[in-house]
């Protein structure tokens, strides 16, 4: 029963009822014992889901649309009750002291408002809250205002762990009472000894002095009573809204969907499908109506608190969720900001920049595109929306509203129905009809005001405008970070690709381009094949992975095929892509300065190549805001939407396997069922109403997932199949006492297998002839070339010797491509596989070597060699190479 239910609940392997019956019949025909019926299986499944809890809620929007939503409170409670997700979470923001790799390193989490920052900490089984008086082990008093983590310089070097710190005010006890020092200090929470409750019982009668009495007004922290003395943690959430088709066919069946991730988890976990939560979908409700439901779900959870089981501390805790940022593509983020979109005159949702085409074409207007303007604020946006509603009641309202949108760039989709209704009604009331006197303007205004009041139905206007403008802790204009997939790869890189292809086709050089692309070295690019034939044949239909690969190699292909400005543009694009896909930033200020400088260089080169493109394509300007968003939320890859876009496939499968009579409810119920099964089989806890305690599945259920990696994969968890350093992928012959083996001091075998490739420490597979980064005995990083890989005959799976050839840097960079130049030298060594850190991409310097000759090789199809041929570059045997940085 359990195994079959687990199989049928796999998100990426959906079964129809007919297929389920076929599987059950097949199992019975094979003589499997205790095969359940489909009816019995569904009954058991429903009983499990009811016991864990149904998170699906019905929502009715102001517009009358009905949709369903899975409770965010219950979703985050599962995250904390599941050891798979809970054990990797970080509860407090961290001061990276210049380094950055996770969302908790961003400034937003470090500088949250008091109502959203983590309000409590546990020390020696005691819980301390912000704003409360406490006593340290040194007998001094202290009022913490905020908790955070940081690595201390005197910490354990062998096992470095960040210490939890508190910033707050020192307090002195005098005869007149407690005196609070307004100057804040930072202390370790490990020094906390007595809680406010303990102090209140004894020495609190003296109270606070007149100058410090304002501090006493906030004691005790209201959350202490509200939580029942439990630990209270804040939960940062990443919300993603997108439009996606519910069909596999080309017929567009538009749904708006909302997904969510818990940003307390590290990036490596956020990228797993298992950690993406479905929240809501609807083919009827608009994105802002769904956002209103999400906002209400988060706000209600924050106000009431979410009681959950913390499997890390093995006790109940209270959770307070808040929105960290809203991920999405540019049109969706513009709608979330009540912005007019990329085609608007004031085209930026983040700042006030732009104008009419005439204004942007002037020297002053054009230069403003190269810099960030005054940042937008939610209060200003709200005022613009109110003004547009007021203008819709005036004579000539259509033109006045249009001018207001043009001048501000604000167009609120939530209140658009009200504005349009008033404009249409105003036109009909002011329309002159033969034989009837025209209504006076006062009468028209009175009628419009009455109609406006009827539309509101006695509710405040705030409920009918963009709900995200008033969401606690959210500045929607600064919490919609520039998304690198759509802005960089599918934006500026795609634009440059289109211009380059046009130049190549006009000069009849596309065949030359294809030959060079076919000849490019892919070692270290993390792109096993560039798909040369596909790229050149379907050059107008490429996707993100193609542009990501092209951005890394284009300068080595088009060095003499295009104008110097276009070549410079591709060179800078490569630098931008490398910088934006950093997973860890070691020195934030240096990194942001370099990124800002590179973006400015790219905009300058773009203006030289096609000046008008910066006016017509808003995505070039959006690049200027990326450094600000990285400072706020962490490396740009954290707010990339690729993982959410991939999850659209799972959503599409739920639409296909439904009767489509209630699409929103069916999707919510299906994903709720998926989440319940995933939670149970991976060891998550839930509250049993009968036993009145938190329980979880038995050992046999949990062990089954651990023992069956294929089931883990179907649940969205990556299978643990990483190969250890030194694993060799294929061998082709045996040799006795090879020369390179004798050079290694640990050589003990007399017979060796010559291997084709090897796995580096970071998981890269490097073939013979490939280039690597190697750490020598002095832990100095070197670039080397693999010339032979040997594995002992008695353990062929793992190599024991790697023969390498030395490379050295030349004193100057390449004069055209501005990358480091290298050459090989005769020195060779034999190294241990554990010293190979990763693969690195080295290209032959065809530009300086003038490699113009080509040769034919046989093409492969269906994994077989054919008689068809293709042309590749015949590299000259010059000792000149380029490090692809």
CSV table of N, CA and C in Angstrom, one decimal, residues 651-739:
chain,number,residue,atom,x,y,z
A,651,UNK,N,3.4,21.7,-12.3
A,651,UNK,CA,2.1,22.3,-12.3
A,651,UNK,C,1.3,21.9,-13.5
A,652,UNK,N,1.9,21.9,-14.7
A,652,UNK,CA,1.2,21.5,-15.9
A,652,UNK,C,0.7,20.1,-15.9
A,653,UNK,N,1.5,19.2,-15.2
A,653,UNK,CA,1.0,17.8,-15.1
A,653,UNK,C,-0.2,17.7,-14.3
A,654,UNK,N,-0.4,18.5,-13.3
A,654,UNK,CA,-1.6,18.5,-12.4
A,654,UNK,C,-2.8,19.0,-13.2
A,655,UNK,N,-2.6,19.9,-14.1
A,655,UNK,CA,-3.7,20.4,-15.0
A,655,UNK,C,-4.1,19.3,-16.0
A,656,UNK,N,-3.2,18.6,-16.5
A,656,UNK,CA,-3.5,17.6,-17.5
A,656,UNK,C,-4.3,16.5,-16.9
A,657,UNK,N,-3.9,16.0,-15.7
A,657,UNK,CA,-4.6,14.9,-15.0
A,657,UNK,C,-5.7,15.4,-14.1
A,658,UNK,N,-6.6,16.2,-14.6
A,658,UNK,CA,-7.7,16.7,-13.9
A,658,UNK,C,-8.9,16.8,-14.9
A,659,UNK,N,-10.1,17.0,-14.4
A,659,UNK,CA,-11.2,17.2,-15.3
A,659,UNK,C,-11.5,18.6,-15.7
A,660,UNK,N,-10.7,19.6,-15.1
A,660,UNK,CA,-10.7,21.0,-15.4
A,660,UNK,C,-12.0,21.7,-15.1
A,661,UNK,N,-12.8,21.1,-14.3
A,661,UNK,CA,-14.0,21.7,-13.9
A,661,UNK,C,-13.8,22.7,-12.7
A,662,UNK,N,-12.8,22.4,-11.9
A,662,UNK,CA,-12.4,23.4,-10.8
A,662,UNK,C,-10.9,23.4,-10.8
A,663,UNK,N,-10.3,24.1,-11.7
A,663,UNK,CA,-8.8,24.0,-11.9
A,663,UNK,C,-8.0,24.5,-10.7
A,664,UNK,N,-8.5,25.5,-10.0
A,664,UNK,CA,-7.7,26.1,-8.9
A,664,UNK,C,-7.8,25.1,-7.7
A,665,UNK,N,-9.0,24.6,-7.4
A,665,UNK,CA,-9.2,23.7,-6.3
A,665,UNK,C,-8.5,22.4,-6.5
A,666,UNK,N,-8.6,21.9,-7.8
A,666,UNK,CA,-7.9,20.6,-8.1
A,666,UNK,C,-6.4,20.7,-7.9
A,667,UNK,N,-5.8,21.8,-8.4
A,667,UNK,CA,-4.4,22.0,-8.3
A,667,UNK,C,-3.9,22.1,-6.9
A,668,UNK,N,-4.7,22.9,-6.1
A,668,UNK,CA,-4.3,23.0,-4.6
A,668,UNK,C,-4.4,21.7,-3.9
A,669,UNK,N,-5.5,20.9,-4.2
A,669,UNK,CA,-5.6,19.6,-3.5
A,669,UNK,C,-4.6,18.7,-3.9
A,670,UNK,N,-4.2,18.7,-5.2
A,670,UNK,CA,-3.2,17.8,-5.7
A,670,UNK,C,-1.8,18.1,-5.1
A,671,UNK,N,-1.4,19.4,-5.0
A,671,UNK,CA,-0.2,19.7,-4.4
A,671,UNK,C,-0.2,19.5,-2.9
A,672,UNK,N,-1.3,19.7,-2.3
A,672,UNK,CA,-1.4,19.5,-0.9
A,672,UNK,C,-1.2,18.0,-0.6
A,673,UNK,N,-1.7,17.2,-1.5
A,673,UNK,CA,-1.5,15.7,-1.3
A,673,UNK,C,-0.1,15.4,-1.5
A,674,UNK,N,0.6,16.0,-2.6
A,674,UNK,CA,2.0,15.7,-2.8
A,674,UNK,C,2.8,16.1,-1.6
A,675,UNK,N,2.6,17.3,-1.0
A,675,UNK,CA,3.3,17.8,0.1
A,675,UNK,C,3.1,16.9,1.3
A,676,UNK,N,1.9,16.4,1.5
A,676,UNK,CA,1.7,15.5,2.7
A,676,UNK,C,2.5,14.3,2.6
A,677,UNK,N,2.5,13.6,1.4
A,677,UNK,CA,3.2,12.4,1.3
A,677,UNK,C,4.7,12.6,1.4
A,678,UNK,N,5.2,13.7,0.7
A,678,UNK,CA,6.6,14.0,0.9
A,678,UNK,C,7.0,14.2,2.3
A,679,UNK,N,6.2,14.9,3.0
A,679,UNK,CA,6.4,15.2,4.4
A,679,UNK,C,6.5,14.0,5.3
A,680,UNK,N,5.6,13.1,5.1
A,680,UNK,CA,5.5,11.9,5.9
A,680,UNK,C,6.6,10.9,5.6
A,681,UNK,N,6.9,10.7,4.3
A,681,UNK,CA,8.0,9.7,4.0
A,681,UNK,C,9.4,10.1,4.3
A,682,UNK,N,9.6,11.4,4.4
A,682,UNK,CA,10.9,12.0,4.7
A,682,UNK,C,11.2,12.2,6.2
A,683,UNK,N,10.2,11.8,7.0
A,683,UNK,CA,10.4,11.9,8.5
A,683,UNK,C,9.9,13.1,9.1
A,684,UNK,N,8.9,13.8,8.4
A,684,UNK,CA,8.3,15.0,9.0
A,684,UNK,C,7.3,14.7,10.1
A,685,UNK,N,7.2,15.6,11.1
A,685,UNK,CA,6.3,15.4,12.2
A,685,UNK,C,5.0,16.1,11.9
A,686,UNK,N,3.9,15.6,12.4
A,686,UNK,CA,2.6,16.3,12.4
A,686,UNK,C,1.9,16.1,13.7
A,687,UNK,N,0.9,16.9,14.0
A,687,UNK,CA,0.2,16.8,15.3
A,687,UNK,C,-1.0,15.8,15.2
A,688,UNK,N,-1.0,14.8,16.0
A,688,UNK,CA,-2.0,13.8,16.0
A,688,UNK,C,-3.1,14.2,17.0
A,689,UNK,N,-4.3,14.6,16.5
A,689,UNK,CA,-5.3,15.1,17.4
A,689,UNK,C,-5.9,14.0,18.4
A,690,UNK,N,-5.7,12.7,18.0
A,690,UNK,CA,-6.2,11.7,18.9
A,690,UNK,C,-5.2,11.5,20.1
A,691,UNK,N,-3.9,11.4,19.7
A,691,UNK,CA,-2.9,11.1,20.8
A,691,UNK,C,-2.5,12.4,21.5
A,692,UNK,N,-2.9,13.6,20.9
A,692,UNK,CA,-2.5,14.9,21.5
A,692,UNK,C,-1.0,15.1,21.6
A,693,UNK,N,-0.3,14.7,20.5
A,693,UNK,CA,1.1,14.9,20.5
A,693,UNK,C,1.6,14.9,19.1
A,694,UNK,N,2.9,15.3,18.9
A,694,UNK,CA,3.5,15.3,17.6
A,694,UNK,C,4.1,14.0,17.3
A,695,UNK,N,3.7,13.4,16.1
A,695,UNK,CA,4.2,12.1,15.7
A,695,UNK,C,4.8,12.1,14.3
A,696,UNK,N,5.4,11.0,13.9
A,696,UNK,CA,5.9,10.9,12.6
A,696,UNK,C,5.9,9.4,12.2
A,697,UNK,N,6.2,9.2,10.9
A,697,UNK,CA,6.1,7.8,10.4
A,697,UNK,C,7.2,6.9,11.1
A,698,UNK,N,7.0,5.6,11.0
A,698,UNK,CA,7.9,4.7,11.6
A,698,UNK,C,9.2,4.5,10.9
A,699,UNK,N,10.1,3.8,11.5
A,699,UNK,CA,11.5,3.7,10.9
A,699,UNK,C,11.5,3.0,9.5
A,700,UNK,N,10.6,2.0,9.3
A,700,UNK,CA,10.6,1.3,8.1
A,700,UNK,C,10.2,2.3,6.9
A,701,UNK,N,9.2,3.1,7.2
A,701,UNK,CA,8.8,4.1,6.2
A,701,UNK,C,9.9,5.1,5.8
A,702,UNK,N,10.6,5.6,6.8
A,702,UNK,CA,11.6,6.6,6.6
A,702,UNK,C,12.8,5.9,5.9
A,703,UNK,N,13.1,4.7,6.3
A,703,UNK,CA,14.3,4.0,5.7
A,703,UNK,C,14.1,3.7,4.2
A,704,UNK,N,12.9,3.5,3.8
A,704,UNK,CA,12.6,3.1,2.4
A,704,UNK,C,13.1,4.2,1.5
A,705,UNK,N,12.9,5.4,1.8
A,705,UNK,CA,13.3,6.5,1.0
A,705,UNK,C,14.8,6.6,1.0
A,706,UNK,N,15.5,6.3,2.1
A,706,UNK,CA,16.9,6.4,2.2
A,706,UNK,C,17.5,5.3,1.3
A,707,UNK,N,16.9,4.1,1.2
A,707,UNK,CA,17.4,3.0,0.5
A,707,UNK,C,17.0,2.9,-1.0
A,708,UNK,N,16.2,3.8,-1.4
A,708,UNK,CA,15.7,3.8,-2.8
A,708,UNK,C,15.9,5.2,-3.4
A,709,UNK,N,17.1,5.5,-4.0
A,709,UNK,CA,17.4,6.8,-4.5
A,709,UNK,C,16.4,7.2,-5.7
A,710,UNK,N,15.9,6.2,-6.4
A,710,UNK,CA,15.0,6.5,-7.5
A,710,UNK,C,13.7,7.1,-7.0
A,711,UNK,N,13.3,6.7,-5.8
A,711,UNK,CA,12.1,7.4,-5.2
A,711,UNK,C,12.4,8.8,-4.7
A,712,UNK,N,13.6,9.0,-4.2
A,712,UNK,CA,14.0,10.3,-3.8
A,712,UNK,C,14.0,11.2,-5.0
A,713,UNK,N,14.5,10.8,-6.1
A,713,UNK,CA,14.5,11.6,-7.3
A,713,UNK,C,13.1,12.0,-7.8
A,714,UNK,N,12.2,11.0,-7.7
A,714,UNK,CA,10.8,11.3,-8.1
A,714,UNK,C,10.1,12.3,-7.1
A,715,UNK,N,10.6,12.4,-5.9
A,715,UNK,CA,10.1,13.4,-5.0
A,715,UNK,C,10.7,14.8,-5.1
A,716,UNK,N,11.7,14.9,-6.0
A,716,UNK,CA,12.3,16.2,-6.2
A,716,UNK,C,13.6,16.4,-5.4
A,717,UNK,N,14.1,15.3,-4.9
A,717,UNK,CA,15.4,15.3,-4.2
A,717,UNK,C,16.5,14.7,-5.0
A,718,UNK,N,17.6,15.5,-5.2
A,718,UNK,CA,18.7,15.0,-6.0
A,718,UNK,C,19.2,13.7,-5.4
A,719,UNK,N,19.5,12.7,-6.3
A,719,UNK,CA,20.0,11.4,-5.8
A,719,UNK,C,21.5,11.6,-5.4
A,720,UNK,N,21.9,11.1,-4.3
A,720,UNK,CA,23.2,11.2,-3.8
A,720,UNK,C,24.2,10.3,-4.6
A,721,UNK,N,24.5,10.7,-5.8
A,721,UNK,CA,25.4,9.9,-6.7
A,721,UNK,C,26.7,10.6,-7.1
A,722,UNK,N,27.1,11.5,-6.3
A,722,UNK,CA,28.3,12.2,-6.6
A,722,UNK,C,29.5,11.3,-6.5
A,723,UNK,N,30.4,11.3,-7.5
A,723,UNK,CA,31.5,10.5,-7.5
A,723,UNK,C,32.7,11.1,-6.8
A,724,UNK,N,33.4,10.3,-6.1
A,724,UNK,CA,34.6,10.8,-5.3
A,724,UNK,C,35.7,11.3,-6.3
A,725,UNK,N,36.5,12.2,-5.8
A,725,UNK,CA,37.6,12.6,-6.6
A,725,UNK,C,38.5,11.4,-7.0
A,726,UNK,N,38.9,11.4,-8.2
A,726,UNK,CA,39.7,10.3,-8.7
A,726,UNK,C,39.0,9.2,-9.4
A,727,UNK,N,37.6,9.3,-9.3
A,727,UNK,CA,36.8,8.3,-10.1
A,727,UNK,C,37.1,8.4,-11.6
A,728,UNK,N,37.4,7.3,-12.2
A,728,UNK,CA,37.7,7.3,-13.6
A,728,UNK,C,36.6,6.7,-14.4
A,729,UNK,N,36.1,7.4,-15.4
A,729,UNK,CA,34.9,7.0,-16.1
A,729,UNK,C,35.0,5.9,-17.1
A,730,UNK,N,36.2,5.8,-17.7
A,730,UNK,CA,36.3,4.7,-18.7
A,730,UNK,C,37.8,4.4,-19.0
A,731,UNK,N,38.0,3.1,-19.1
A,731,UNK,CA,39.4,2.7,-19.4
A,731,UNK,C,39.4,1.9,-20.7
A,732,UNK,N,40.6,1.9,-21.4
A,732,UNK,CA,40.6,1.2,-22.7
A,732,UNK,C,41.7,0.2,-22.9
A,733,UNK,N,42.8,0.2,-22.1
A,733,UNK,CA,43.8,-0.8,-22.2
A,733,UNK,C,44.6,-0.9,-20.9
A,734,UNK,N,45.4,-2.0,-20.8
A,734,UNK,CA,46.2,-2.2,-19.7
A,734,UNK,C,47.7,-2.1,-20.1
A,735,UNK,N,48.5,-1.5,-19.3
A,735,UNK,CA,49.9,-1.4,-19.6
A,735,UNK,C,50.7,-1.8,-18.3
A,736,UNK,N,51.8,-2.4,-18.5
A,736,UNK,CA,52.6,-2.9,-17.3
A,736,UNK,C,53.8,-1.9,-17.1
A,737,UNK,N,53.9,-1.4,-15.8
A,737,UNK,CA,55.0,-0.5,-15.4
A,737,UNK,C,55.1,0.7,-16.4
A,738,UNK,N,54.1,1.5,-16.5
A,738,UNK,CA,54.2,2.7,-17.4
A,738,UNK,C,55.2,3.7,-16.8
A,739,UNK,N,55.7,4.5,-17.6
A,739,UNK,CA,56.8,5.4,-17.2
A,739,UNK,C,56.3,6.4,-16.1
